[in-house]
XYZ file of C-alpha atoms in Angstrom:
597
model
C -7.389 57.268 23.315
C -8.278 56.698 19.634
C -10.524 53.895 19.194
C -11.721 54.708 15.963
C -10.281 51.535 14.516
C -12.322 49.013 16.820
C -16.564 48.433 15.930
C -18.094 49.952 19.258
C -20.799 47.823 20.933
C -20.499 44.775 18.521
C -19.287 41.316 19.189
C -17.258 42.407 15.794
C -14.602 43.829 18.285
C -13.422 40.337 19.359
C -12.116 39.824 15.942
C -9.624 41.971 17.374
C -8.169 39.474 18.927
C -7.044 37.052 16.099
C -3.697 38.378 15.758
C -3.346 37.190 19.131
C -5.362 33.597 18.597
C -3.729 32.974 14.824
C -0.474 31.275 16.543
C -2.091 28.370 17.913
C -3.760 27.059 15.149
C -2.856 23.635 15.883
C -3.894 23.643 19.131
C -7.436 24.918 18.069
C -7.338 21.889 15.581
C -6.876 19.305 18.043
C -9.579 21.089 20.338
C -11.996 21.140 18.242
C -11.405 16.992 16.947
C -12.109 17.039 21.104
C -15.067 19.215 20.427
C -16.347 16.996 17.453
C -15.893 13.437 19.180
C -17.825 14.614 22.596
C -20.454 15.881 20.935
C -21.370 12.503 18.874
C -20.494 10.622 22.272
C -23.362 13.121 23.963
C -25.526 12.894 21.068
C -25.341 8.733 20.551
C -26.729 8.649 24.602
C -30.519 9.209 23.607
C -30.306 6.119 20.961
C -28.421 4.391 22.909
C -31.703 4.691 25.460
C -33.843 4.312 23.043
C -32.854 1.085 21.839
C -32.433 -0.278 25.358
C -36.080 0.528 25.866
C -37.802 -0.537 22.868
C -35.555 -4.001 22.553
C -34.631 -4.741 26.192
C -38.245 -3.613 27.702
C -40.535 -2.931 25.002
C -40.887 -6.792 23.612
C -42.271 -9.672 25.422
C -42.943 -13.483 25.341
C -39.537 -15.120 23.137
C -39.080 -12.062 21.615
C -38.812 -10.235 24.823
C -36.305 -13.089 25.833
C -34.124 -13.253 22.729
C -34.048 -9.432 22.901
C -32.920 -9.485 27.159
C -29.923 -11.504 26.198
C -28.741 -7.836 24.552
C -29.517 -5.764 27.435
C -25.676 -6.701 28.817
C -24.724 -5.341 25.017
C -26.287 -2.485 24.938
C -25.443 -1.475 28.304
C -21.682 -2.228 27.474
C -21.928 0.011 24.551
C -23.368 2.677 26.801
C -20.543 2.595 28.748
C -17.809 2.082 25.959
C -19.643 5.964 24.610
C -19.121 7.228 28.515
C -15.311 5.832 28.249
C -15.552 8.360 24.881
C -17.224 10.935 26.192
C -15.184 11.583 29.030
C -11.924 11.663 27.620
C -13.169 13.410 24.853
C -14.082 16.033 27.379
C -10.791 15.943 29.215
C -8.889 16.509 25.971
C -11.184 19.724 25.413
C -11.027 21.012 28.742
C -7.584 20.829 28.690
C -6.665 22.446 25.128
C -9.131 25.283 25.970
C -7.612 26.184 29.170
C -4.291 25.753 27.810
C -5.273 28.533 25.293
C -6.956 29.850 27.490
C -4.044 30.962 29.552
C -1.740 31.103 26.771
C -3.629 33.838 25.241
C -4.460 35.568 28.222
C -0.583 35.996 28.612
C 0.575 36.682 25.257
C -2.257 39.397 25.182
C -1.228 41.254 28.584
C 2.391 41.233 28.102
C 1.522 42.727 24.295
C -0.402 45.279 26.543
C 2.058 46.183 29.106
C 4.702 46.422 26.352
C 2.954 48.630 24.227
C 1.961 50.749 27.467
C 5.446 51.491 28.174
C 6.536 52.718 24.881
C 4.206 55.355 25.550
C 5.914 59.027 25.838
C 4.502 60.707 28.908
C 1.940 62.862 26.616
C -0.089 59.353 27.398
C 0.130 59.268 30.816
C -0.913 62.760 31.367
C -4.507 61.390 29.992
C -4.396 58.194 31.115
C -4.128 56.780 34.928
C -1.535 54.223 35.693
C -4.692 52.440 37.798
C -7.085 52.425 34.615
C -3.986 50.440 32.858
C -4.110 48.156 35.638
C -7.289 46.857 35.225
C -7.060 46.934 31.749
C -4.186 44.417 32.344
C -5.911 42.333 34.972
C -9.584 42.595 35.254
C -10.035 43.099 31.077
C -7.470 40.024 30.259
C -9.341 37.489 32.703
C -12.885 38.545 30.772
C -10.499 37.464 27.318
C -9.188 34.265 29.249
C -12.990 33.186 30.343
C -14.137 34.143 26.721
C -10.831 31.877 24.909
C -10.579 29.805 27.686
C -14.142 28.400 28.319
C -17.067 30.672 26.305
C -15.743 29.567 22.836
C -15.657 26.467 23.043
C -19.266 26.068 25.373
C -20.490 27.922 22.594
C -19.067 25.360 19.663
C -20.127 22.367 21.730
C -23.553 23.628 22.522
C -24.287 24.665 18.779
C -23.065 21.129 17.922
C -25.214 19.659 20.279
C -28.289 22.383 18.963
C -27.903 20.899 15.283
C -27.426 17.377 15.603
C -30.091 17.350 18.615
C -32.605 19.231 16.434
C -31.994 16.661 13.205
C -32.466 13.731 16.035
C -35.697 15.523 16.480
C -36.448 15.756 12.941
C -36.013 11.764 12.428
C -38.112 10.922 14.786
C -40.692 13.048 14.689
C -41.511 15.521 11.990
C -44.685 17.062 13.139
C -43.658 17.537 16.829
C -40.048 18.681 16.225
C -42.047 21.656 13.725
C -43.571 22.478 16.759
C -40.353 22.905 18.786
C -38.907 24.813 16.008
C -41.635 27.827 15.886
C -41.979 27.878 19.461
C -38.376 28.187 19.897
C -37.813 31.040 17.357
C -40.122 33.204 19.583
C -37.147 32.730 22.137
C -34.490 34.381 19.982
C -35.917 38.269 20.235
C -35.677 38.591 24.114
C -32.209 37.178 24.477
C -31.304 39.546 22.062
C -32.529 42.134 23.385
C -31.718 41.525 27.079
C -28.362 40.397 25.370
C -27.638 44.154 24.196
C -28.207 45.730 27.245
C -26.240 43.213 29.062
C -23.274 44.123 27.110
C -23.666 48.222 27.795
C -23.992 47.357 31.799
C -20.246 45.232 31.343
C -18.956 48.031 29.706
C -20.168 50.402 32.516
C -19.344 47.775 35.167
C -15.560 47.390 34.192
C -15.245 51.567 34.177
C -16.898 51.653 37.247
C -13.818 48.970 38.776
C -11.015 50.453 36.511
C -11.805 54.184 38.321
C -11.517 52.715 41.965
C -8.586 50.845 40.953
C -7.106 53.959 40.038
C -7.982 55.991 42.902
C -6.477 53.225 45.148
C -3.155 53.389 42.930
C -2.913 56.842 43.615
C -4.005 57.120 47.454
C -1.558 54.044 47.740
C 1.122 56.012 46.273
C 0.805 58.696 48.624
C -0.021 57.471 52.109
C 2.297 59.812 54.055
C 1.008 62.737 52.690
C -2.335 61.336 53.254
C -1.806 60.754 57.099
C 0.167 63.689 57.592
C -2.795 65.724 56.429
C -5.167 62.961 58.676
C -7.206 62.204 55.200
C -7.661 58.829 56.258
C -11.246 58.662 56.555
C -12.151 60.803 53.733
C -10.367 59.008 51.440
C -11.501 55.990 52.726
C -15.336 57.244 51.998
C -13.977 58.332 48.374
C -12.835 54.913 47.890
C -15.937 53.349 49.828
C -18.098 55.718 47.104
C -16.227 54.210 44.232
C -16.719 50.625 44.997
C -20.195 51.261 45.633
C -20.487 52.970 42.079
C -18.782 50.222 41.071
C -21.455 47.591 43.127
C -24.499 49.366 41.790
C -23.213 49.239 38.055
C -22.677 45.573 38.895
C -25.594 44.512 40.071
C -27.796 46.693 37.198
C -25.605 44.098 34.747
C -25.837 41.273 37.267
C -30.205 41.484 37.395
C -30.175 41.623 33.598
C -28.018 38.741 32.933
C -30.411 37.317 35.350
C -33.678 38.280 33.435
C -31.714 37.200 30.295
C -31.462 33.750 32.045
C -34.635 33.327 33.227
C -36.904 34.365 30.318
C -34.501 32.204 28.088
C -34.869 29.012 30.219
C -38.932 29.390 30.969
C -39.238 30.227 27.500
C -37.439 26.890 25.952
C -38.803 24.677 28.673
C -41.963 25.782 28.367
C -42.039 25.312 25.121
C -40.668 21.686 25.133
C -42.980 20.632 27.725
C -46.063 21.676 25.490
C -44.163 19.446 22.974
C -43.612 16.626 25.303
C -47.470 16.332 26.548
C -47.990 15.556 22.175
C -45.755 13.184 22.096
C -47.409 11.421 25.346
C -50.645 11.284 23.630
C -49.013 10.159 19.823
C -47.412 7.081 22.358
C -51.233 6.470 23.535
C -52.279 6.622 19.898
C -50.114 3.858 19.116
C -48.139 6.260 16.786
C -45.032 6.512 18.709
C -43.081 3.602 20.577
C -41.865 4.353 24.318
C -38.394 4.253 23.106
C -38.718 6.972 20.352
C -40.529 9.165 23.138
C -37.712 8.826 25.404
C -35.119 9.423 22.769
C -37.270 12.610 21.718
C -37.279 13.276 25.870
C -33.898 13.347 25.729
C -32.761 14.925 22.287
C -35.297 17.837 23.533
C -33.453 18.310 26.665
C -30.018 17.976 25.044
C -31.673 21.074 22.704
C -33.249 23.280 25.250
C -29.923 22.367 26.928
C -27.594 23.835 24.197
C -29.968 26.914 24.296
C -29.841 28.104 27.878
C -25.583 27.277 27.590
C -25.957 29.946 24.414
C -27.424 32.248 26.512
C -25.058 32.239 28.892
C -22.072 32.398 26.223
C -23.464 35.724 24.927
C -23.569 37.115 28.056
C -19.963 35.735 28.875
C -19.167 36.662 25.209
C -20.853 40.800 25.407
C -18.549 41.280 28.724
C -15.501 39.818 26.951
C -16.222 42.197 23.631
C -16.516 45.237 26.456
C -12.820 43.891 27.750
C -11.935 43.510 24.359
C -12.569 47.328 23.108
C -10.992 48.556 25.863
C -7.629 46.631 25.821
C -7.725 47.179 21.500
C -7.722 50.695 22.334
C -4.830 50.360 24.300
C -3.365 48.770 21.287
C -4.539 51.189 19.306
C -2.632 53.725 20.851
C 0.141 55.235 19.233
C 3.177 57.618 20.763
C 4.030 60.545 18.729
C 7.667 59.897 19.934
C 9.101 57.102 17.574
C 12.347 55.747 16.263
C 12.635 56.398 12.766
C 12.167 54.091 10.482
C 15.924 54.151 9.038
C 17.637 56.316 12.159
C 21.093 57.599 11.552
C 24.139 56.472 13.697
C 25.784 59.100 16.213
C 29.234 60.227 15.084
C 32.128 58.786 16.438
C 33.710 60.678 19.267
C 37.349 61.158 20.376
C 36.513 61.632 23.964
C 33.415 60.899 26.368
C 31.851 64.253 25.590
C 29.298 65.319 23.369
C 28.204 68.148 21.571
C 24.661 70.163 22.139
C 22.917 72.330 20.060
C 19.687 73.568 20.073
C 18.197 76.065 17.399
C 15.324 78.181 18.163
C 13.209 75.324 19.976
C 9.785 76.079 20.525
C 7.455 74.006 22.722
C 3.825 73.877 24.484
C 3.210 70.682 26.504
C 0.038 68.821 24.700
C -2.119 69.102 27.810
C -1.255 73.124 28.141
C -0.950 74.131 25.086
C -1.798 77.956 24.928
C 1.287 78.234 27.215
C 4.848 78.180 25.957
C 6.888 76.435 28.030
C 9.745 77.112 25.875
C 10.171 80.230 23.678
C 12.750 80.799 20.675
C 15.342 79.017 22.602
C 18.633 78.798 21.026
C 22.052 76.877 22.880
C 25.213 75.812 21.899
C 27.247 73.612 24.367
C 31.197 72.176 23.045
C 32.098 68.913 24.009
C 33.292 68.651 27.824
C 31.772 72.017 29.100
C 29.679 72.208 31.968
C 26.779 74.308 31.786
C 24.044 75.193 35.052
C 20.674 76.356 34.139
C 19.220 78.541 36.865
C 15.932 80.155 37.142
C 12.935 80.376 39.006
C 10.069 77.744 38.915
C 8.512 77.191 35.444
C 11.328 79.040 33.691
C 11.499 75.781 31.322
C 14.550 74.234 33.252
C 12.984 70.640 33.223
C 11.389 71.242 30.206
C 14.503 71.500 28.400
C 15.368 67.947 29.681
C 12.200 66.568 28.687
C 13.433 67.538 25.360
C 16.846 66.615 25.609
C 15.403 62.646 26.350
C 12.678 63.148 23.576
C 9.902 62.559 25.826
C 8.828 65.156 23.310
C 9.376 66.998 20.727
C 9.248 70.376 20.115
C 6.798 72.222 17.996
C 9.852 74.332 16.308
C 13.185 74.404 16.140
C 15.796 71.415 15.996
C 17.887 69.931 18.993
C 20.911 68.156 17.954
C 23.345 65.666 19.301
C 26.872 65.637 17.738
C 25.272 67.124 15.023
C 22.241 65.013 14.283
C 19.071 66.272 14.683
C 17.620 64.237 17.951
C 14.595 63.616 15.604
C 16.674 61.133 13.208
C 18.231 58.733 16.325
C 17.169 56.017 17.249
C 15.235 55.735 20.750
C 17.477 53.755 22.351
C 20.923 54.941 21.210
C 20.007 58.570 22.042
C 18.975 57.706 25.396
C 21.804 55.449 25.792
C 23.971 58.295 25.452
C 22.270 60.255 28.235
C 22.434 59.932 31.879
C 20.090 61.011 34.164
C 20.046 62.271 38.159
C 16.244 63.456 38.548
C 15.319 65.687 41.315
C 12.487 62.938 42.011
C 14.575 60.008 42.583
C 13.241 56.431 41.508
C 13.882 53.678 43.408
C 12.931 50.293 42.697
C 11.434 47.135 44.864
C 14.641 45.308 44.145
C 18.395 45.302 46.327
C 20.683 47.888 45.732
C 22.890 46.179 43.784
C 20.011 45.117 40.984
C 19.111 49.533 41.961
C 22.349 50.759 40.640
C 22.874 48.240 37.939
C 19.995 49.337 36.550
C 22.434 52.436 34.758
C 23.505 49.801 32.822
C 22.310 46.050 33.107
C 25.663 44.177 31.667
C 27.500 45.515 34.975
C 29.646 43.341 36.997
C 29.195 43.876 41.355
C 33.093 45.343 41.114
C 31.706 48.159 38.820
C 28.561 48.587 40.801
C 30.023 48.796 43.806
C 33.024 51.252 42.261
C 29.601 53.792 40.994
C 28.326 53.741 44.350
C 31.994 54.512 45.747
C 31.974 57.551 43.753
C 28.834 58.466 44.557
C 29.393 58.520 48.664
C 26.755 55.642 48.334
C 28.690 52.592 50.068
C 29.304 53.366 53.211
C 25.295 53.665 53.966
C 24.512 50.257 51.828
C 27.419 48.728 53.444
C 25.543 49.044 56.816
C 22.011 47.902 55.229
C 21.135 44.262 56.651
C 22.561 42.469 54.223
C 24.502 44.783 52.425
C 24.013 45.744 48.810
C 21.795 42.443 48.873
C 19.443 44.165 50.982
C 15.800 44.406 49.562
C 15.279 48.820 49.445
C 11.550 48.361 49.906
C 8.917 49.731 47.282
C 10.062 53.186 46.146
C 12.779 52.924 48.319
C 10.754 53.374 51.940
C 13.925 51.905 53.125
C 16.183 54.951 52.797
C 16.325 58.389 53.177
C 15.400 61.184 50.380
C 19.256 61.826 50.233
C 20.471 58.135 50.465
C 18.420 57.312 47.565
C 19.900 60.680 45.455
C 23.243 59.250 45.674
C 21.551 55.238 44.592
C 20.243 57.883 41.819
C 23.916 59.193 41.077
C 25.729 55.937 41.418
C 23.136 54.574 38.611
C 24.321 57.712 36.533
C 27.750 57.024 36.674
C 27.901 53.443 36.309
C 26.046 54.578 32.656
C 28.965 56.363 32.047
C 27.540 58.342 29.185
C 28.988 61.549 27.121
C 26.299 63.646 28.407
C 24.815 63.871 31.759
C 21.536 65.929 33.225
C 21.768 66.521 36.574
C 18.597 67.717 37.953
C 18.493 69.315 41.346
C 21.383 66.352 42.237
C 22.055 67.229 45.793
C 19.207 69.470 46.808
C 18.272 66.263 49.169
C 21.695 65.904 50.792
C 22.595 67.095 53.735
C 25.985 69.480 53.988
C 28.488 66.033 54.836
C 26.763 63.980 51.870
C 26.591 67.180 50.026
C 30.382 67.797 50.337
C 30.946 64.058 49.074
C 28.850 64.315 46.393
C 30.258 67.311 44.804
C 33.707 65.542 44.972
C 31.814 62.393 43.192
C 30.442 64.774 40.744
C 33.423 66.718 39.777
C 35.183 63.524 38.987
C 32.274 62.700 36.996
C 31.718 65.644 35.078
C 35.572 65.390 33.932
C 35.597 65.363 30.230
C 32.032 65.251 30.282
C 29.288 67.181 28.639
C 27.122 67.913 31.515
C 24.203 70.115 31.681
C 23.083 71.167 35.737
C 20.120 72.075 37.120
C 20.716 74.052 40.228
C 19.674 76.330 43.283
C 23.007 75.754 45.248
C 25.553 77.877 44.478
C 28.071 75.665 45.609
C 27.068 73.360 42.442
C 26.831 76.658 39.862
C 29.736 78.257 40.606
C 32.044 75.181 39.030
C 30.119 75.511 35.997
C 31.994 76.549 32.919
C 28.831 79.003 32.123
C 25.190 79.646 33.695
C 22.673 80.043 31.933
C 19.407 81.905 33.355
C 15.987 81.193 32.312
C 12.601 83.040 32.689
C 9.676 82.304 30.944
C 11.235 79.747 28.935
C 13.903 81.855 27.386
C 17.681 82.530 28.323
C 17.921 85.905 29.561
C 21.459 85.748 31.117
C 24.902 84.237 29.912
C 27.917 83.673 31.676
C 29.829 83.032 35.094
C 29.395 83.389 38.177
C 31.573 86.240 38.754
C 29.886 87.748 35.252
C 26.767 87.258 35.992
C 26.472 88.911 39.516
C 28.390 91.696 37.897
C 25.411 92.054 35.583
C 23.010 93.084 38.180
C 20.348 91.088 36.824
C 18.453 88.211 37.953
C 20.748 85.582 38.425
C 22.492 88.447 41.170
C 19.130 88.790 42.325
C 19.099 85.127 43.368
C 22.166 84.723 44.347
C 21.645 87.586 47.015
C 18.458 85.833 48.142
C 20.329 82.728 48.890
C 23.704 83.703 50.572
C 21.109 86.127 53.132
C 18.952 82.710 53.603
C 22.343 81.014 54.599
C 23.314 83.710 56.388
C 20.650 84.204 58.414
């Protein structure tokens, strides 16, 4: 992935992130007035002390007595800034989460929307489980930083500035002190900062890897146990997390040497100061009260410090999480609507026209192999044309094309006479239905399964695709009918139950051209028989292009076409072709001695 555009290693990458942040501008307003108010409520405590010290305990004789009828004053106005403080606090607490979350959500569903615009050149490079944790694990790092880090980090350097200038007020001479002593604190965190941001980096790798290995072991648990992998890919996993534990930990001790020299450091350092300041008091030079107040603007200081600390850590693992998911971002598919597309023809019937002109293609992860070689095609309007071959003759290649999943390095494929290239996404798509040989089937009923040809469908049409499709006598008899839940991928249901939820999905599309890939290899000869029916019915007046083993689905075709080496090397029908001797005969004698014997 190109991350060219994003400053590696930097706390620069967050910036990143203000497309996503600029929205909520008011909401950032109103936090920080939050921000503002609770840290002059925190920062009025120490003279509110002070004066209750010097003027309640400090005086004596009359004085002393005038100045104890205040004490109930002062310690009102104590409590009135408490009232402040507090809600002051709430309101923050609750306009940073809010953004918090808000963020957090507008940022993964920018994510997960950009993912699947990808073509599947991306996902050849990429692992579905890396994307995962990009979207979970990455996102809550953003949602701590937006949600919690920022605004620590404003209050704290509030409370660091007006603290120190407390300090300055009172005391010149000591707060000098405090000031060079705790400049020598700034080059460690620093440095332990930097190295704390390399080990987050590492440490979210580490957890996106095992997260994809699980996806994929997940995804594949029968062929797992029927192979009795269990236990080794339990160890693989077991190996990961431990990766994954040790990278952890390396981040987790240096965050913890960040915090540790940063707080002995500080304290240290105000101590020293303090133990002045007791002897200036003994001197005469210093009242009680101002000591405390300098006690307690020193702690709100060293305070602010060690939260600081903690933000850059907080804020290094978020600019880590932030790189990766801007990468993401940054990603951009080579298969894109143009900007002005052109509109398909209108057609008199359902059908559409095919043409492709010396096509030329090498997939991007293979690409000193042609999968497709000077390929040339012309297909009218209603015919119904089987592509045969052996494996990797380009059959599914050719559909890959068809749907622009990519495009070819040469050549031109065109649709009613438009060059693929200049539709839009969507309406060339739209125009194409789809059986795959790998049938999808989502965690969803059947009903929401087949509707998903076309999402505007009412039940009566649904139910009339699956009718065609021999698919509703088998849902009928599902639990709750086509209500019934089909179970992730379809666990529910047999290989060829879920062909013909495939089919019925193609034929409630109803488009003017339809790829049938492999469409009853999973059928048995009953199912098989009903399908073809469905599919004849189907392919009336439609442009339909077959990919095929069976004869009993070839010889319908108008024409066969026979690949090898991703070129056509035969033309014609049935009766033509095994007339030719070639190797479409070839294959056809293969197959009726296999069902023979």
């Amino acid at each position: 992935m190109n991350s060219k555009e994003q400053p590696k290693g930097r706390l620069a990458t967050l910036r990143g992130l203000q497309p996503f942040l600029a929205p909520y501008k008011k909401q950032f307003v109103l936090a920080g007035i939050a921000l503002v108010i609770a840290a002059g409520a925190t920062l009025a405590i120490p003279y509110a002390f002070k004066q209750m010290i010097d003027a309640g305990f400090g005086a004596a004789g009359a004085a002393g007595a005038k100045n104890a009828a205040h004490i109930d004053l002062y310690f009102i106005a104590l409590f009135g800034v408490a009232c402040v403080l507090a809600v002051a606090t709430a309101a923050r607490f609750y306009m940073v989460s809010w953004l918090g979350e808000r963020v957090t959500t507008d940022l993964r569903g920018a994510v997960y929307s950009h993912v699947i615009t990808q073509s599947p050149q991306f996902f050849e490079t990429t692992q579905t489980g890396e994307v995962l944790s990009r979207l979970t694990t990455d996102t809550t790092l953003i949602q701590t930083l937006v949600g919690t880090s920022v605004s620590m980090a404003l209050r704290n350097a509030l409370l660091f500035i007006g603290g120190l200038v407390m300090l300055f007020v009172i005391s010149v001479k000591l707060s000098s002190v405090i000031i060079v002593l705790l400049a020598a604190v700034v080059l460690p965190i620093v440095v332990f900062g930097r190295r704390v941001r390399k080990l987050s980096r590492a440490s979210q790798d580490r957890v996106a890897d095992a997260s994809a290995l699980a996806g994929e072991i997940l995804n594949a648990m029968p062929t797992v146990q029927a192979f009795t992998h269990e236990g080794d890919e339990a160890h693989r996993f077991r190996s990961s997390v431990e990766r994954a534990f040790e990278t952890a930990m390396q981040r987790i001790r240096a965050r913890a040497a960040l915090t540790v020299i940063a707080i002995l450091l500080v304290f240290g350092a105000i101590v020293f100061v303090l133990w002045l300041g007791a002897h200036a008091v003994v001197r005469g030079s210093m009242t009680g009260g101002e000591l405390g107040q300098f006690i307690l603007y020193a702690a709100i200081v060293a305070g602010a410090i060690g939260a600081l600390s903690e933000v850059i850590g907080d804020a290094q693992r978020a600019a880590g999480a932030a790189e990766r998911l801007l990468e993401l971002l940054s990603v951009r598919s080579p298969i894109r609507s143009p900007a002005q597309p052109e509109p398909l023809p209108a057609r008199a019937a359902n059908s559409a026209a095919l043409t492709l002109r010396d096509v030329g293609f090498r997939y991007p992860s293979r690409p000193q192999t042609p999968a497709l070689s000077h390929l040339s095609l012309d297909i009218r309007p209603g015919e119904t044309v089987a592509v045969v071959g052996p494996s990797g003759a380009g059959k599914s290649t050719l559909f890959q094309l068809l749907l622009r999943f990519y495009d070819p390095q040469q050549g031109q494929i065109m649709l009613d006479g438009v060059d693929i290239r200049r539709l839009d996404l969507h309406a060339l798509r739209g125009a194409i239905g789809v059986v795959p040989q790998d049938t999808v089937v989502f965690s969803a009923n059947a009903l929401e399964n087949i509707r998903y040809g076309r999402a505007g469908a009412s039940d009566e049409e649904v139910i009339a695709a699956a009718k065609m499709a021999a698919a509703h006598e088998f849902i009928e008899k599902l639990p709750q009918g086509y209500q019934s839940f089909l179970g992730e991928r379809g666990v529910r249901l047999s290989g060829g139950q879920r062909q013909r939820i495939a089919i019925a999905r193609a034929l409630l599309k109803n488009p003017p051209l339809l790829l049938l890939d492999e469409a009853t290899s999973a059928l048995d000869a009953e199912s098989e028989r009903l399908v073809q029916g469905a599919l004849q019915a189907a392919m009336a007046g439609r442009t339909t292009l077959v990919i095929a083993h069976r004869l009993a689905t070839v010889q319908r075709a108008d024409r066969i076409l026979v690949m090898e080496h991703g070129q056509v090397i035969e033309s014609g029908t049935h009766a033509e072709l095994i007339a030719q001797g070639g190797l479409y005969a070839s294959l056809a004698a293969l197959q009726f001695s296999q069902d023979a014997a």
